Coordinates of C-alpha atoms (C1' of nucleotides) in Angstrom, one line a residue:
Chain M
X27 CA 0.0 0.0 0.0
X28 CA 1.3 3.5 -1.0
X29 CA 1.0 6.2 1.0
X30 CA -1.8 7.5 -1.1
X31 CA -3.8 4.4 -0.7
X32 CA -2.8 5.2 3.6
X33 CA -4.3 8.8 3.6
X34 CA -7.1 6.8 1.6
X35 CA -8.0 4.9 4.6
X36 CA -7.2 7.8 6.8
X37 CA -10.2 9.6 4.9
X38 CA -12.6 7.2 4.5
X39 CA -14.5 8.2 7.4
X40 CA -13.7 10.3 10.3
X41 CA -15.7 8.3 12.8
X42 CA -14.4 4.5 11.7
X43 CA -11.5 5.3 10.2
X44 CA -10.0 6.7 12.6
X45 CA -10.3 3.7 15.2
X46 CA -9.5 1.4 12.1
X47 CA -6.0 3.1 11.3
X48 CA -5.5 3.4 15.1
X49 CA -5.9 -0.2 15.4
X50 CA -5.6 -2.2 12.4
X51 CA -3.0 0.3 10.7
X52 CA -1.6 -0.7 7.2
X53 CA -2.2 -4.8 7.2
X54 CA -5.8 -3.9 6.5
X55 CA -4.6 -4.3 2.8
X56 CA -3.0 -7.5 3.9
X57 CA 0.5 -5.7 3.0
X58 CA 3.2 -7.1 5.4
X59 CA 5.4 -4.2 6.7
X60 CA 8.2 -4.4 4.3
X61 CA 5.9 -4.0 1.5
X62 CA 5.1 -0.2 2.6
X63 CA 8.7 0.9 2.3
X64 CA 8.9 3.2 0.0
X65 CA 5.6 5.3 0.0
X66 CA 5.9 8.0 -2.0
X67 CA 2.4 8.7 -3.0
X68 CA 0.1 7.0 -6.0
X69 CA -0.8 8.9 -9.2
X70 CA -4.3 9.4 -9.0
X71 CA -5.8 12.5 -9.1
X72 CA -8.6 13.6 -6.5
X73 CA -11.1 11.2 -8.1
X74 CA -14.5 11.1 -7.2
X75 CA -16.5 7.7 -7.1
X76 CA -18.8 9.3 -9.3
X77 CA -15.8 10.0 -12.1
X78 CA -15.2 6.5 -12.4
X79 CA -18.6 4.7 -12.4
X80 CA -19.7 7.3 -14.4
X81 CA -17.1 6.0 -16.9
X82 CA -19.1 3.0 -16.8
X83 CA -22.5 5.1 -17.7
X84 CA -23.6 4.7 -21.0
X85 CA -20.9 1.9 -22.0
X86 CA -21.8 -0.8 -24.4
X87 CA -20.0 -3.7 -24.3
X88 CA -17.1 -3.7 -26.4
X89 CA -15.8 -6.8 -26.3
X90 CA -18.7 -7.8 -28.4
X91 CA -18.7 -5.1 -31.0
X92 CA -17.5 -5.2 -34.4
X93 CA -15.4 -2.4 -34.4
X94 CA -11.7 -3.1 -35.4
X95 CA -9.8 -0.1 -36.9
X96 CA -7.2 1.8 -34.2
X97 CA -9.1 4.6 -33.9
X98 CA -12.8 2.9 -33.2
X99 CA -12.4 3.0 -29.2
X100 CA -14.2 6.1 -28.2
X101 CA -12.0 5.8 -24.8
X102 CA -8.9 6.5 -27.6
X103 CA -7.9 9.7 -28.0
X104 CA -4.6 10.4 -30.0
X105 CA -4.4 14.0 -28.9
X106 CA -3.9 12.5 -25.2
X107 CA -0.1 11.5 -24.9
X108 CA -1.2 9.0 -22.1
X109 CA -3.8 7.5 -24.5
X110 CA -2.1 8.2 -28.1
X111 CA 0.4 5.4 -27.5
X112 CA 4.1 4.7 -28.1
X113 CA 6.0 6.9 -31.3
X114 CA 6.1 3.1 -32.9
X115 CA 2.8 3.1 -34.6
X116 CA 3.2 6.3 -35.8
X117 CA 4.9 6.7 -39.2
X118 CA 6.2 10.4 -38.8
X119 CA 7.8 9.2 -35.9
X120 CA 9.8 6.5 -37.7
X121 CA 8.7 3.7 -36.2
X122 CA 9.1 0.0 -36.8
X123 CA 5.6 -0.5 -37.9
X124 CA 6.5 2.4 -40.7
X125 CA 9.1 -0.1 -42.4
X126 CA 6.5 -2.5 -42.4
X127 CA 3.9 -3.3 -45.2
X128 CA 0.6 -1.7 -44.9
X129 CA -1.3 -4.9 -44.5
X130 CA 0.9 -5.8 -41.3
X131 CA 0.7 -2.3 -39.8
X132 CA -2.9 -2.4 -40.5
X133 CA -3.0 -6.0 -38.7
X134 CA -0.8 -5.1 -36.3
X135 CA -3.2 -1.6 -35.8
X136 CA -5.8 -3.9 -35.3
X137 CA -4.5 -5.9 -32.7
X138 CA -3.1 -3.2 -30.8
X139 CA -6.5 -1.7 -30.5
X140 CA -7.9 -5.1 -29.7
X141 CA -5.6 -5.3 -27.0
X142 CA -6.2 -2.1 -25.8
X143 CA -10.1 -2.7 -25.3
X144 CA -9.5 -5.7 -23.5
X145 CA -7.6 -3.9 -21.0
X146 CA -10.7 -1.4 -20.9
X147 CA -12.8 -4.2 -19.7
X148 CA -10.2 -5.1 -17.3
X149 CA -10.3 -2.0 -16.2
X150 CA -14.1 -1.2 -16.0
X151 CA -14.0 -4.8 -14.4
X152 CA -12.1 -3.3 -11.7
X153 CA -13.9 -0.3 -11.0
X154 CA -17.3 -2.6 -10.9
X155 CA -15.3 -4.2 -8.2
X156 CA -14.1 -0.8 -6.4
X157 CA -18.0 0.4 -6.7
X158 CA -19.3 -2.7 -4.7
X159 CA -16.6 -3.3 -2.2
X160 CA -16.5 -1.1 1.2
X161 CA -14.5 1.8 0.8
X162 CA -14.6 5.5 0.7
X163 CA -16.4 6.6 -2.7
X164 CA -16.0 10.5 -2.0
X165 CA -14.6 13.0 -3.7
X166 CA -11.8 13.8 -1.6
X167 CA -10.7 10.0 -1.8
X168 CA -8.4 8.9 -4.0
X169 CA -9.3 5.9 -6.2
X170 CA -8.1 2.4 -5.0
X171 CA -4.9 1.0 -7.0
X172 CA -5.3 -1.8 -9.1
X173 CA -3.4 -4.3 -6.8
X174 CA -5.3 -2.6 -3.8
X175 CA -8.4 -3.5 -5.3
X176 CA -7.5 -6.6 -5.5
X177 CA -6.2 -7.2 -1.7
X178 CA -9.1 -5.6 -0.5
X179 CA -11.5 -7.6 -1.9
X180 CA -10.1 -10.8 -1.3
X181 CA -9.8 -9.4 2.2
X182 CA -13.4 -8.2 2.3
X183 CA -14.7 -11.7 0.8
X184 CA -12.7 -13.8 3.4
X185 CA -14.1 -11.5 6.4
X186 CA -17.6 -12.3 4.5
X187 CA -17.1 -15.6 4.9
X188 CA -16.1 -15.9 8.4
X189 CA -19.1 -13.6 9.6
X190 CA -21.1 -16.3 7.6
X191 CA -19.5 -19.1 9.9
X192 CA -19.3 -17.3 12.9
X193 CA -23.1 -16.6 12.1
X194 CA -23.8 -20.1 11.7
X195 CA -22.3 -20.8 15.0
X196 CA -24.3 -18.4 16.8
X197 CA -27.4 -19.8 15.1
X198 CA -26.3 -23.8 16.2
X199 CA -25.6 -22.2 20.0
X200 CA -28.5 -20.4 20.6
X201 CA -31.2 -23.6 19.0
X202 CA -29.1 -25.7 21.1
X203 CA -29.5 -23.3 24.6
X204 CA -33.3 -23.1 23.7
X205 CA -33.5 -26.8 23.4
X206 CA -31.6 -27.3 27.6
X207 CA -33.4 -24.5 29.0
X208 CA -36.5 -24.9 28.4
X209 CA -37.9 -26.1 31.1
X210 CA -35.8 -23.9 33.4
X211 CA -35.3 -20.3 32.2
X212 CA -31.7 -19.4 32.9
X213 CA -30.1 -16.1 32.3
X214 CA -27.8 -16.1 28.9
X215 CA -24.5 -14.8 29.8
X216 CA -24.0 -11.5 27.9
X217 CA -21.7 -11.7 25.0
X218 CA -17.6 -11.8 25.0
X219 CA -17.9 -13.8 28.4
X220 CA -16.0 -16.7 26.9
X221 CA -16.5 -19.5 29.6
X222 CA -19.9 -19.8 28.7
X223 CA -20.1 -18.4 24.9
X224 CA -18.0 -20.4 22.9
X225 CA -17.4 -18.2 20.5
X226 CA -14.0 -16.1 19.6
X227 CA -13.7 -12.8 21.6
X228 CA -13.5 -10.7 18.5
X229 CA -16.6 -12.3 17.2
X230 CA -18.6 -11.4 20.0
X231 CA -17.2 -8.0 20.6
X232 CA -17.9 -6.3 17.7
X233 CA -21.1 -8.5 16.5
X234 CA -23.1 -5.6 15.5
X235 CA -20.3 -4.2 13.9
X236 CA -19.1 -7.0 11.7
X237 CA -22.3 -7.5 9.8
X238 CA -23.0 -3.8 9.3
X239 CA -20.6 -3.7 6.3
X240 CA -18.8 -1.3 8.1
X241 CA -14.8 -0.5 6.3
X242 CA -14.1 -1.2 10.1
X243 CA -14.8 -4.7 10.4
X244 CA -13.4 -5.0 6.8
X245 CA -9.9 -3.9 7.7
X246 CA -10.0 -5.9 10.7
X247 CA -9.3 -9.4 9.5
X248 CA -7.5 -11.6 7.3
X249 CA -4.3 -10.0 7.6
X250 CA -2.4 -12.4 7.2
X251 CA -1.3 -13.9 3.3
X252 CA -2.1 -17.1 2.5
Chain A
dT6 C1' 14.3 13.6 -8.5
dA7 C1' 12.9 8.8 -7.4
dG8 C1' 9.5 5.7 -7.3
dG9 C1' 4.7 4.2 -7.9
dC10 C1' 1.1 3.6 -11.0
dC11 C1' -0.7 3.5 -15.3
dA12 C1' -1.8 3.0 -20.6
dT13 C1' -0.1 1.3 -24.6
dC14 C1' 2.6 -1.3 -27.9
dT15 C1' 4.5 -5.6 -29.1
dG16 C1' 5.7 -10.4 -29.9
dG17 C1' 4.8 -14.9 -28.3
dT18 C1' 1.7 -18.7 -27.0
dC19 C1' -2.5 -21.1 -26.8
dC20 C1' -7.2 -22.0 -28.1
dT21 C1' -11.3 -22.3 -31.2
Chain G
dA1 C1' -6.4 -17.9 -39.4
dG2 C1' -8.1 -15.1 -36.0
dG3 C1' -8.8 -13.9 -31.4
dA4 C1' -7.7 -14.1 -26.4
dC5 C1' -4.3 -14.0 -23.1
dC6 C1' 0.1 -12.9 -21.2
dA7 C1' 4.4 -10.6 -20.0
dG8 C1' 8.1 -7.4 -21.1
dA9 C1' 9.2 -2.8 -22.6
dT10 C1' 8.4 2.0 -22.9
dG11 C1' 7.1 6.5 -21.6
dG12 C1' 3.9 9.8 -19.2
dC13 C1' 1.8 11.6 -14.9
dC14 C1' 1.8 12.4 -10.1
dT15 C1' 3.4 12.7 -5.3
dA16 C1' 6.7 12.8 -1.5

DNA sequence: TAGGCCATCTGGTCCT
DNA sequence: AGGACCAGATGGCCTA
């Protein structure tokens, strides 16, 4: 995680976010300490959520189309140095592709801009994955990296799936309390009091946190890499 | 200025 | 043969 992706987490929310860094720090990304060194900050702008899903807005599916000539991808726009591409297709440049024949730089044309919208899916694919996975989506919040994206969501789906078994759990223990007690009433012990609950401490602690989707009890497990 | 992140090009490989 | 997928190379932008 980059120090970008930190202040990220430091601005998610002023309320949670500030007990998550306090207590869960940097390994909410599931980065191990030596993988922080370094820092300097990512390269996004001040993104809003809204600027990337609304990139999303109104997109049909390219991967289907028939377009194939270089400059069919409305996303492509040669005027933009970060979108125009390398010098090498361009033949005032001097590039290979100029020494070429015209029917393997208009192949080659074509697959480059085949390429290119399959790394636009890739790309909306991630930002359908940044939309629907619990972290800041304001304005003042820079966009997730790729490879944070990635970590977090793993993160998030394995804290999913021990809220689902911890659930469970709680389910089996209460049937089977109803099912001793019932003919004498006895007072549940309240929850975290491990010698009668048999349940983890941080299960019990936070219940009503963990399964309120909160970035909080996202951050807070699964720290560890598999 | 260094380093992180990104988009794009490119050639290779595999699959249909 | 054509398309999908992949990884390396390159160069631009941004931030500390």
């Amino acid at each position: 995680m980059n120090a970008g992706e930190e202040n990220l987490l430091k601005s998610i929310s002023n309320d949670t976010l500030l007990d998550l860094t306090q207590r869960y720090g940097q390994s909410a990304f599931g980065f191990g300490p030596g993988q922080i060194t370094g820092s300097p900050g990512g390269r996004y702008p001040l993104t809003p959520a809204a600027d990337f899903l609304s990139g999303q807005t109104g997109k049909s599916n390219e991967s289907g189309g028939e377009q194939t000539s270089d400059d069919d991808d409305d996303r492509f726009d040669p005027l933009d140095p970060r979108k125009r591409g390398s010098a090498f297709d361009d033949d005032k440049h001097g590039g290979p592709l100029s020494k070429k024949p015209k029917e393997q730089r208009s192949l080659r044309l074509s697959i480059n801009a085949r390429e290119r919208r399959r790394m636009h899916d890739l790309n909306d694919a991630l930002d359908g994955l940044r939309s629907v996975i619990p972290y800041a989506h304001s304005p003042s919040v820079r966009k997730l990296s790729k490879i944070a994206t990635l970590l977090l969501a793993k993160n998030y789906i394995l804290m999913q799936a021990q809220a689902l078994e911890e659930m469970r759990r709680l389910v089996a223990y209460l049937n089977q309390g109803q099912s001793i007690t019932s003919s004498i009433p006895t007072p549940i012990a309240p929850f975290g009091q491990a010698a009668v609950y048999p349940f983890t401490g941080s299960a019990l602690a936070t219940c009503a946190e963990k399964y309120s989707g909160t970035p909080a009890s996202l951050f807070k497990h699964h720290n560890d890499k598999p």
